[in-house]
Amino acid sequence: MRTSIATVCLSGTLEEKMRACAAAGFDGIEIFEQDLIVSPHSPEEIRGLAAALGLSLDLFQPFRDFEGVTEELLLENLYRAEAKFALMNRLGIDTMLVCSNVATATVDDDDVAASQLRRMGEVAAGYGIRLAYEALAWGKYVNDFEHAQRIVDLADHPNVGTCLDSFHILSRGADPAGIEKLPAEKIFFVQLADAPELSLDVLSWSRHYRVFPGEGAFDLTTFMTHLVRSGYNGPVSLEVFNDVFRQTAEERTAVDAMRSLIWLEERTSVALAEHGGAPGNDGGFPAYPMELATLPAVAQPTGFNFAEVKAGDSGAVEELLFQLGLHCEGRHRTKPVQLWSAGGARVIINQQQARGLAPAVSALGLDVQDPLAAASRAVQLKAQPVSRRSQADEAVLQAVSAPDSTEIFLCEATGDGTVAWAEEFGSDGVVEGEPLITHIDHINLSQPWQHFDEAVLFYESTLSLVPRASQEVPSPMGLVRSQVMCSSDGAVRLALNIAPMGLEQPHGGADYPQHVAFACRDVVALARQARQRGLDFLPVPANYYEDLQARFRLGDDMLDVLQSLNLLYDRDEDGEFLHFYTATVGNVFFEVVERRARYDGYGAPNAPVRLASQYQRARSGRRDG
């Protein structure tokens, strides 16, 4: 599949955008006219740069408000078009996007529109230019792709074809199955964009909230299967208008964009195979002109192998872990690293190159069936590999960096839950007895607001984690958006949070506290044990327990136990959930949870209580300091 991207998707100058696209691995680009107009470089220089970077120049866009006009205005439009054709010859681009008229059309007649496009096609032919006519979702008279195709058919000119844009088709709720009926030779270009579900006028939705495939709510896999079945074999390009993308570093956005296309290409290939034939299949199934690449197939992670906290001074973290019932297995034989564990829960405290760093979650390990295949898949999806120095007799772990720089280690799952690398800490990885803590239940990672959608796609595409419905939780600083990514069986639960912008979050959530949640057999017993060891619980106000009684009619004895231990409680039709939080140390805190019966949530109604308490403590700490 030939990949392309419109320069309007990225921030920076045209030259910076081109370099970012080439570095990310795109085959070609669409040049957005405004990017060229403001560039200090000539069309010939841009053409030369593209050649040097190995980029094809696939489309010049957009040409607006052409058809459905009076003869007088048509002549002006043809003059304007011919000037652009000459410019495109200088650039070396042979296809131009022509959008359906939204502003100047006064003649609602398909024959007139077709006749005018034919005349434009005749002029374009003299320059070797093709016209890709696109139905804008808000077009005045033409706003769906099948209508646009009827006009192209009426125009009946070899240089006039259609451009299919997934946003304009799917935002109107149109059925993309009709794409298969279009003559492939008349599909001149294809543009892709995803989008979240919003109740918004389609123009504003399109201009500000498009996202890359896999980061919104559109079914682009089905769209692509219909496209492949049509016989189309031209560029598949991204055209995403998004205010966030145009404010962030172009190199990073280009990588995110390329990852989305690789992921979509694989999903399309799998979908076609499941329905009786994939491109290039030799088993008697239909073969299509567009060849789709696949990635190493990997199963979902089966559990958390470890969580890592990096800190310059780890004393406070060590104390918290001890109070929660974890014990130190030992120090690494060659590195300033400790291993703490209880049951199947392991926490690594890393002091390497951490001078002056406040404690924070820096890495997590996941149990996977085939670490090499999982790492290969992640790298092919544009994840950056992570390497750590190791001695000849030390385990070599596969790892990649997530968009927020958290290191993701891909560890070989074992049937008994032990890990070979624990030997490097002088431990056999086996915990005696039955500790109250059993394993890591979930990990909560805060995300910079600019890259939240990127993070969701990263974990879904590289690790096959499934995104659940996002939630917004009120806090004293505003709404916190939370998105849980999990394995189908719930063995791996990763909560991604965007913190509200404010004075307390100068980096848009990058400094928002993160936490590791431990699963527990008996949270009441563990809380009592932790209190005896001096644990500083996150305090819960008395008003919360009054509300708890009103909602759940708990017995007085149980309510007294909860309140005396700063425990929080939730219940639904599937079970009960009890949990508590520690104080925050640096940028990290811990949670202990007990799930009863089949409770599968995270105590969402209690999140505002936790956020308010943490906010009050942080404010108090600043005043006291």
Coordinates of C-alpha atoms in Angstrom, one line a residue, residues 30-553:
E30 CA 0.0 16.0 -0.7
I31 CA 1.1 19.6 -0.9
F32 CA -1.5 21.9 0.7
E33 CA -1.5 25.1 -1.3
Q34 CA -1.1 27.5 1.6
D35 CA 2.1 25.7 2.7
L36 CA 3.6 26.3 -0.8
I37 CA 2.4 30.0 -0.9
V38 CA 4.2 30.9 2.4
S39 CA 7.4 28.9 1.5
P40 CA 10.5 31.0 0.5
H41 CA 11.5 28.1 -1.8
S42 CA 10.5 27.9 -5.5
P43 CA 8.4 25.1 -6.8
E44 CA 11.5 23.7 -8.5
E45 CA 13.4 23.6 -5.2
I46 CA 10.5 21.9 -3.4
R47 CA 10.4 19.3 -6.2
G48 CA 14.2 18.8 -5.8
L49 CA 13.9 18.4 -2.0
A50 CA 11.2 15.8 -2.5
A51 CA 13.4 13.8 -4.8
A52 CA 16.3 14.0 -2.4
L53 CA 14.1 12.8 0.4
G54 CA 12.6 10.0 -1.7
L55 CA 9.1 11.4 -1.5
S56 CA 6.6 11.4 -4.4
L57 CA 4.5 14.5 -4.7
D58 CA 1.0 12.9 -5.1
L59 CA -1.6 15.7 -4.9
F60 CA -1.9 19.5 -5.0
Q61 CA -4.8 20.7 -3.0
P62 CA -7.3 22.2 -2.7
F63 CA -9.0 23.8 -5.7
R64 CA -12.3 25.2 -4.4
D65 CA -15.6 26.4 -5.7
F66 CA -15.4 25.6 -9.4
E67 CA -18.6 24.0 -10.7
G68 CA -22.3 24.9 -10.7
V69 CA -21.6 28.6 -11.6
T70 CA -22.5 31.1 -14.3
E71 CA -20.5 31.2 -17.5
E72 CA -18.8 34.4 -16.5
L73 CA -17.6 33.0 -13.3
L74 CA -16.6 29.7 -15.0
L75 CA -14.2 31.6 -17.3
E76 CA -12.6 33.2 -14.3
N77 CA -12.3 29.8 -12.6
L78 CA -10.7 28.2 -15.7
Y79 CA -8.2 31.0 -15.8
R80 CA -7.4 30.4 -12.1
A81 CA -7.2 26.6 -12.7
E82 CA -4.8 26.9 -15.7
A83 CA -2.4 29.0 -13.5
K84 CA -2.4 26.1 -11.0
F85 CA -1.8 23.5 -13.7
A86 CA 1.3 25.4 -14.8
L87 CA 2.4 25.6 -11.2
M88 CA 1.9 21.8 -10.8
N89 CA 4.0 21.1 -13.8
R90 CA 6.8 23.0 -12.1
L91 CA 6.3 20.9 -9.0
G92 CA 6.0 17.7 -10.9
I93 CA 2.5 16.9 -9.5
D94 CA 0.0 15.3 -11.9
T95 CA -3.2 15.2 -9.7
M96 CA -5.2 18.1 -8.3
L97 CA -8.0 17.9 -5.7
V98 CA -11.2 19.7 -6.8
C99 CA -13.7 20.2 -3.9
S100 CA -17.4 20.3 -4.6
N101 CA -18.6 23.9 -4.5
V102 CA -19.7 25.2 -1.1
A103 CA -19.8 29.0 -1.7
T104 CA -20.3 30.2 -5.3
A105 CA -22.6 27.6 -6.9
T106 CA -25.9 28.9 -8.1
V107 CA -26.9 26.2 -10.7
D108 CA -28.2 23.0 -9.1
D109 CA -27.9 20.9 -12.3
D110 CA -25.7 17.8 -12.6
D111 CA -25.4 18.2 -16.4
V112 CA -24.1 21.7 -15.9
A113 CA -21.6 20.6 -13.2
A114 CA -20.5 17.8 -15.4
S115 CA -20.1 20.0 -18.5
Q116 CA -18.0 22.5 -16.5
L117 CA -15.8 19.7 -15.1
R118 CA -15.3 18.4 -18.6
R119 CA -14.1 21.8 -19.8
M120 CA -11.7 21.9 -16.9
G121 CA -10.5 18.4 -17.7
E122 CA -9.8 19.5 -21.3
V123 CA -7.6 22.3 -20.1
A124 CA -6.0 20.0 -17.5
A125 CA -5.2 17.4 -20.2
G126 CA -3.0 19.9 -22.0
Y127 CA -0.8 20.0 -18.9
G128 CA -1.0 16.3 -18.2
I129 CA -3.0 16.9 -15.0
R130 CA -5.8 14.7 -13.6
L131 CA -8.7 16.2 -11.6
A132 CA -9.9 14.3 -8.5
Y133 CA -13.4 15.6 -7.7
E134 CA -14.3 15.3 -4.1
A135 CA -17.8 15.7 -2.5
L136 CA -17.4 17.8 0.6
A137 CA -19.9 16.8 3.4
W138 CA -21.1 20.4 3.5
G139 CA -21.1 20.9 -0.3
K140 CA -23.9 23.2 -1.5
Y141 CA -25.3 20.8 -4.1
V142 CA -22.9 17.9 -4.1
N143 CA -22.2 16.4 -0.7
D144 CA -21.9 12.6 -1.1
F145 CA -19.5 10.4 -3.0
E146 CA -22.0 8.6 -5.1
H147 CA -23.4 11.9 -6.3
A148 CA -19.9 13.1 -7.2
Q149 CA -19.3 9.9 -9.1
R150 CA -22.5 10.4 -11.2
I151 CA -21.2 13.8 -12.2
V152 CA -17.8 12.4 -13.0
D153 CA -19.6 9.8 -15.2
L154 CA -21.5 12.5 -16.9
A155 CA -18.4 14.5 -17.5
D156 CA -17.0 11.5 -19.3
H157 CA -13.4 12.8 -19.6
P158 CA -10.3 10.7 -19.0
N159 CA -8.7 13.4 -16.9
V160 CA -11.7 13.7 -14.6
G161 CA -12.1 11.3 -11.7
T162 CA -13.1 11.2 -8.1
C163 CA -11.4 11.6 -4.7
L164 CA -12.8 9.5 -1.8
D165 CA -12.4 11.0 1.7
S166 CA -13.4 8.8 4.6
F167 CA -14.4 11.8 6.7
H168 CA -16.8 13.2 4.2
I169 CA -18.4 9.8 3.6
L170 CA -18.6 8.5 7.2
S171 CA -19.5 11.7 8.9
R172 CA -22.7 11.7 7.0
G173 CA -23.5 8.1 7.9
A174 CA -23.1 7.0 4.3
D175 CA -22.6 3.3 3.6
P176 CA -19.1 2.9 2.2
A177 CA -20.1 -0.4 0.5
G178 CA -20.9 1.6 -2.6
I179 CA -17.2 2.2 -3.1
E180 CA -16.9 -1.3 -4.5
K181 CA -19.3 -0.4 -7.3
L182 CA -17.1 2.5 -8.5
P183 CA -14.8 1.9 -11.5
A184 CA -11.3 1.6 -10.0
E185 CA -9.8 3.6 -12.9
K186 CA -12.0 6.5 -12.0
I187 CA -10.9 6.7 -8.3
F188 CA -8.0 9.1 -8.7
F189 CA -7.2 9.6 -5.0
V190 CA -8.1 8.5 -1.5
Q191 CA -7.9 10.4 1.7
L192 CA -8.4 9.0 5.2
A193 CA -9.3 10.6 8.5
D194 CA -10.9 9.3 11.7
A195 CA -12.9 11.4 14.2
P196 CA -14.4 11.1 17.6
E197 CA -18.2 11.0 18.0
L198 CA -19.3 14.6 18.5
S199 CA -22.6 16.4 18.3
L200 CA -21.3 19.3 16.2
D201 CA -21.9 20.8 12.8
V202 CA -20.0 18.8 10.2
L203 CA -17.8 21.7 9.1
S204 CA -16.5 22.5 12.6
W205 CA -16.1 18.8 13.2
S206 CA -14.0 18.4 10.1
R207 CA -11.8 21.5 10.5
H208 CA -10.8 21.0 14.1
Y209 CA -11.4 17.4 15.4
R210 CA -10.2 14.9 12.8
V211 CA -7.7 12.4 14.1
F212 CA -5.5 9.6 12.6
P213 CA -7.0 6.2 11.9
G214 CA -7.6 4.2 15.1
E215 CA -7.8 7.4 17.3
G216 CA -11.5 8.1 16.7
A217 CA -14.9 6.3 16.3
F218 CA -15.1 5.7 12.5
D219 CA -14.9 2.1 11.2
L220 CA -12.0 2.7 8.8
T221 CA -11.2 -1.0 8.5
T222 CA -14.5 -1.6 6.8
F223 CA -14.0 1.5 4.6
M224 CA -10.6 0.1 3.5
T225 CA -11.9 -3.4 2.8
H226 CA -14.4 -1.9 0.4
L227 CA -11.7 0.3 -1.2
V228 CA -9.4 -2.7 -1.7
R229 CA -12.2 -4.7 -3.2
S230 CA -12.9 -1.9 -5.7
G231 CA -9.5 -2.6 -7.3
Y232 CA -8.0 0.8 -6.4
N233 CA -4.3 0.7 -6.1
G234 CA -3.2 4.4 -5.8
P235 CA -1.9 6.3 -2.7
V236 CA -3.8 6.0 0.6
S237 CA -3.3 9.4 2.1
L238 CA -4.0 11.1 5.5
E239 CA -5.8 14.4 5.5
V240 CA -6.3 15.4 9.1
F241 CA -7.3 18.9 10.3
N242 CA -6.6 19.0 14.0
D243 CA -5.7 22.0 16.1
V244 CA -3.5 19.9 18.5
F245 CA -1.5 18.3 15.7
R246 CA -0.7 21.7 14.2
Q247 CA 0.7 22.8 17.6
T248 CA 3.0 19.8 18.3
A249 CA 6.3 18.7 16.9
E250 CA 6.0 17.6 13.3
E251 CA 8.4 14.7 13.7
R252 CA 6.4 13.1 16.4
T253 CA 3.0 13.8 14.7
A254 CA 4.4 12.2 11.5
V255 CA 5.4 9.0 13.3
D256 CA 2.0 8.9 15.0
A257 CA 0.4 9.3 11.5
M258 CA 2.5 6.5 10.0
R259 CA 1.8 4.2 12.8
S260 CA -1.9 4.7 12.2
L261 CA -1.6 3.7 8.6
I262 CA 0.5 0.6 9.3
W263 CA -2.0 -0.5 11.9
L264 CA -5.0 0.1 9.5
E265 CA -3.2 -1.7 6.7
E266 CA -2.8 -4.8 8.9
R267 CA -6.4 -4.7 10.2
T268 CA -7.6 -4.4 6.6
S269 CA -5.5 -7.4 5.5
V270 CA -6.9 -9.5 8.4
A271 CA -10.5 -8.4 7.7
L272 CA -10.1 -9.4 4.1
A273 CA -8.7 -12.8 5.0
E274 CA -11.5 -13.4 7.4
H275 CA -14.0 -12.7 4.7
G276 CA -12.6 -15.0 2.0
G277 CA -9.5 -13.6 0.6
A278 CA -6.5 -11.3 1.3
P279 CA -4.4 -9.5 -1.3
G280 CA -1.8 -11.7 -2.9
N281 CA -3.3 -14.9 -1.3
D282 CA -2.4 -18.0 -3.3
G283 CA -5.0 -20.2 -1.8
G284 CA -7.7 -19.6 -4.4
F285 CA -9.1 -16.5 -2.8
P286 CA -9.6 -13.3 -4.7
A287 CA -6.4 -11.2 -5.2
Y288 CA -6.6 -7.5 -5.4
P289 CA -4.2 -5.0 -7.0
M290 CA -3.4 -3.3 -3.7
E291 CA -0.9 -5.3 -1.7
L292 CA -1.3 -5.1 2.1
A293 CA 1.6 -5.7 4.5
T294 CA 1.0 -7.6 7.7
L295 CA 2.8 -7.5 11.1
P296 CA 3.9 -10.2 13.5
A297 CA 0.8 -11.5 15.2
V298 CA 1.0 -11.3 19.0
A299 CA -1.4 -12.4 21.7
Q300 CA -2.5 -10.0 24.4
P301 CA -0.2 -9.6 27.5
T302 CA -1.1 -12.1 30.2
G303 CA -0.2 -10.0 33.2
F304 CA 2.1 -7.4 34.7
N305 CA 5.7 -8.6 35.1
F306 CA 6.8 -5.6 37.1
A307 CA 6.4 -1.8 37.7
E308 CA 9.4 0.4 37.9
V309 CA 9.8 3.6 39.9
K310 CA 12.8 5.8 39.2
A311 CA 14.0 8.1 42.0
G312 CA 17.1 9.9 43.1
D313 CA 16.2 9.4 46.7
S314 CA 14.2 6.2 47.1
G315 CA 13.8 6.2 50.9
A316 CA 10.2 7.4 50.9
V317 CA 9.1 4.9 48.2
E318 CA 10.9 2.0 50.1
E319 CA 9.0 3.0 53.2
L320 CA 5.6 3.0 51.5
L321 CA 6.3 -0.5 50.0
F322 CA 7.3 -1.9 53.3
Q323 CA 4.2 -0.5 55.0
L324 CA 2.0 -2.1 52.3
G325 CA 3.6 -5.5 53.0
L326 CA 6.1 -5.8 50.1
H327 CA 9.6 -6.9 51.0
C328 CA 13.0 -6.2 49.5
E329 CA 14.3 -9.2 47.5
G330 CA 17.7 -7.5 47.3
R331 CA 19.8 -5.1 45.3
H332 CA 20.9 -5.9 41.7
R333 CA 24.4 -7.3 41.7
T334 CA 25.8 -4.6 39.3
K335 CA 23.4 -1.7 39.3
P336 CA 21.8 0.7 41.9
V337 CA 18.4 -1.1 41.5
Q338 CA 16.2 -2.8 44.1
L339 CA 13.5 -5.5 43.7
W340 CA 10.5 -5.4 46.0
S341 CA 7.7 -8.0 45.9
A342 CA 4.7 -9.6 47.4
G343 CA 2.9 -12.5 45.8
G344 CA 3.0 -11.9 42.0
A345 CA 3.5 -8.1 42.4
R346 CA 7.0 -6.8 41.7
V347 CA 8.2 -3.2 42.0
I348 CA 11.7 -2.2 40.8
I349 CA 13.2 0.9 42.4
N350 CA 15.8 2.3 40.0
Q351 CA 18.3 4.9 41.0
Q352 CA 20.4 4.8 37.8
Q353 CA 21.0 8.2 36.4
A354 CA 18.3 9.5 38.7
R355 CA 20.2 12.2 40.7
G356 CA 17.7 14.9 41.7
L357 CA 14.7 13.1 40.2
A358 CA 11.5 12.9 42.2
P359 CA 10.0 9.4 42.4
A360 CA 7.9 8.6 39.3
V361 CA 6.7 5.5 37.3
S362 CA 9.4 5.1 34.6
A363 CA 8.7 1.6 33.2
L364 CA 6.4 -1.4 33.3
G365 CA 7.0 -5.0 32.3
L366 CA 4.3 -7.1 30.6
D367 CA 4.2 -10.9 30.3
V368 CA 3.9 -11.9 26.7
Q369 CA 4.1 -15.2 24.9
D370 CA 6.8 -14.2 22.5
P371 CA 8.9 -11.2 23.5
L372 CA 10.9 -11.1 20.2
A373 CA 7.7 -11.1 18.1
A374 CA 6.0 -8.5 20.3
A375 CA 9.1 -6.2 20.1
S376 CA 9.3 -6.7 16.4
R377 CA 5.7 -5.7 16.0
A378 CA 6.2 -2.6 18.1
V379 CA 9.2 -1.5 16.2
Q380 CA 7.4 -2.0 12.9
L381 CA 4.7 0.3 14.3
K382 CA 7.4 3.0 14.8
A383 CA 8.0 2.4 18.5
Q384 CA 11.6 3.3 19.5
P385 CA 13.5 0.3 20.9
V386 CA 15.0 0.8 24.4
S387 CA 18.3 -0.8 25.3
R388 CA 19.9 -1.1 28.7
R389 CA 23.4 -2.1 29.5
S390 CA 23.7 -5.6 30.8
Q391 CA 26.5 -8.1 31.7
A392 CA 27.0 -11.3 29.8
D393 CA 25.3 -13.3 32.5
E394 CA 22.2 -11.0 32.8
A395 CA 18.8 -11.4 31.2
V396 CA 18.3 -9.4 28.0
L397 CA 14.8 -7.9 28.0
Q398 CA 13.1 -6.6 24.9
A399 CA 11.7 -3.0 25.5
V400 CA 10.3 -0.1 23.6
S401 CA 9.4 3.4 24.5
A402 CA 5.8 4.5 24.8
P403 CA 4.8 8.0 23.5
D404 CA 5.1 9.4 27.0
S405 CA 8.6 7.9 27.3
T406 CA 7.5 5.2 29.7
E407 CA 9.6 2.1 28.9
I408 CA 7.6 -1.0 28.1
F409 CA 9.4 -4.2 28.7
L410 CA 8.2 -7.3 27.0
C411 CA 8.9 -10.3 29.3
E412 CA 8.5 -14.0 28.6
A413 CA 5.5 -15.3 30.5
T414 CA 6.0 -18.4 32.7
G415 CA 3.5 -20.9 33.9
D416 CA 4.3 -20.5 37.6
G417 CA 4.7 -16.7 37.6
T418 CA 8.4 -16.7 38.4
V419 CA 10.9 -14.6 36.5
A420 CA 14.5 -15.6 35.7
W421 CA 15.8 -12.1 36.0
A422 CA 15.0 -12.1 39.7
E423 CA 18.2 -14.2 40.2
E424 CA 20.2 -11.0 39.5
F425 CA 18.8 -9.6 42.8
G426 CA 19.8 -12.7 44.7
S427 CA 16.2 -13.9 44.6
D428 CA 14.6 -17.0 43.2
G429 CA 11.4 -15.0 42.5
V430 CA 9.3 -17.2 44.9
V431 CA 7.5 -15.7 47.8
E432 CA 7.0 -17.8 50.9
G433 CA 3.6 -18.1 52.4
E434 CA 0.4 -16.3 51.1
P435 CA 0.9 -12.6 51.3
L436 CA -2.2 -10.4 51.2
I437 CA -1.1 -8.7 48.0
T438 CA -1.4 -11.0 45.1
H439 CA -0.5 -9.1 41.9
I440 CA -0.5 -5.7 40.2
D441 CA -4.1 -4.9 39.4
H442 CA -3.6 -1.9 37.3
I443 CA -1.2 1.0 36.5
N444 CA -2.3 4.6 36.0
L445 CA -0.2 6.7 33.7
S446 CA -0.8 10.4 33.1
Q447 CA -0.5 11.6 29.6
P448 CA 0.4 15.0 28.1
W449 CA -2.8 16.4 26.6
Q450 CA -1.2 16.8 23.2
H451 CA -0.5 13.1 22.8
F452 CA -3.4 11.3 24.5
D453 CA -4.9 9.9 21.3
E454 CA -1.5 8.8 20.2
A455 CA -1.0 6.9 23.4
V456 CA -4.3 5.1 23.0
L457 CA -3.4 4.0 19.5
F458 CA 0.1 3.0 20.6
Y459 CA -1.2 0.5 23.3
E460 CA -3.9 -0.8 21.0
S461 CA -1.8 -1.3 18.0
T462 CA 1.4 -2.6 19.6
L463 CA 0.0 -4.7 22.5
S464 CA -3.6 -5.5 21.3
L465 CA -5.0 -3.9 24.4
V466 CA -8.7 -2.9 24.0
P467 CA -9.8 0.6 24.8
R468 CA -12.9 0.9 27.0
A469 CA -15.2 3.8 27.0
S470 CA -13.5 7.0 28.3
Q471 CA -14.7 8.8 31.4
E472 CA -14.4 12.4 32.7
V473 CA -13.9 12.8 36.4
P474 CA -14.2 16.2 38.2
S475 CA -11.3 17.5 40.2
P476 CA -10.7 20.8 41.9
M477 CA -8.6 21.8 38.9
G478 CA -11.1 20.8 36.2
L479 CA -12.0 17.6 34.4
V480 CA -9.7 14.6 34.3
R481 CA -10.2 12.4 31.3
S482 CA -9.5 8.7 31.8
Q483 CA -9.2 6.0 29.2
V484 CA -8.7 2.4 30.3
M485 CA -6.8 0.0 28.0
C486 CA -7.1 -3.6 29.0
S487 CA -6.6 -7.2 27.9
S488 CA -9.8 -9.1 27.2
D489 CA -9.5 -11.1 30.4
G490 CA -8.6 -8.1 32.6
A491 CA -5.2 -9.5 33.5
V492 CA -3.6 -6.2 32.2
R493 CA -5.3 -2.9 33.0
L494 CA -3.7 0.3 32.0
A495 CA -5.4 3.6 32.8
L496 CA -4.4 6.6 30.8
N497 CA -5.3 10.0 32.3
I498 CA -5.2 13.5 31.0
A499 CA -4.9 16.0 33.8
P500 CA -6.6 19.4 33.6
M501 CA -4.5 22.4 32.5
G502 CA -3.7 24.8 35.3
L503 CA -1.0 26.3 37.4
E504 CA -0.4 23.0 39.2
Q505 CA 0.0 21.2 35.9
P506 CA 2.3 23.5 33.8
H507 CA 3.2 20.7 31.4
G508 CA -0.4 19.8 30.6
G509 CA -0.5 16.7 32.8
A510 CA 3.1 15.5 32.4
D511 CA 3.6 16.1 36.1
Y512 CA 0.3 14.7 37.2
P513 CA 0.8 11.9 39.8
Q514 CA 0.8 8.3 38.5
H515 CA 0.2 5.2 40.5
V516 CA 0.5 1.5 40.8
A517 CA -2.5 -0.4 42.2
F518 CA -2.0 -3.8 44.0
A519 CA -4.7 -6.5 44.1
C520 CA -5.3 -7.8 47.6
R521 CA -7.1 -10.8 49.2
D522 CA -8.3 -8.8 52.2
V523 CA -8.0 -5.1 52.1
V524 CA -9.2 -4.5 55.6
A525 CA -6.6 -6.8 57.1
L526 CA -3.9 -5.2 54.9
A527 CA -5.0 -1.7 55.9
R528 CA -4.8 -2.6 59.5
Q529 CA -1.4 -4.0 59.0
A530 CA -0.2 -1.0 57.1
R531 CA -1.6 1.4 59.8
Q532 CA 0.5 -0.5 62.4
R533 CA 3.5 0.0 60.2
G534 CA 2.9 3.7 60.2
L535 CA 1.4 4.2 56.7
D536 CA 0.2 7.7 55.8
F537 CA -3.2 7.0 54.2
L538 CA -4.7 9.5 51.9
P539 CA -7.4 11.0 54.1
V540 CA -11.1 10.6 53.2
P541 CA -13.6 13.3 54.5
A542 CA -16.5 12.3 56.8
N543 CA -18.9 13.7 54.2
Y544 CA -18.0 10.9 51.9
Y545 CA -19.1 8.2 54.4
E546 CA -22.4 9.9 55.0
D547 CA -23.0 9.8 51.2
L548 CA -21.9 6.2 51.1
Q549 CA -24.5 5.3 53.7
A550 CA -27.2 7.1 51.8
R551 CA -26.3 5.3 48.5
F552 CA -25.6 1.8 49.7
R553 CA -27.3 1.5 53.2

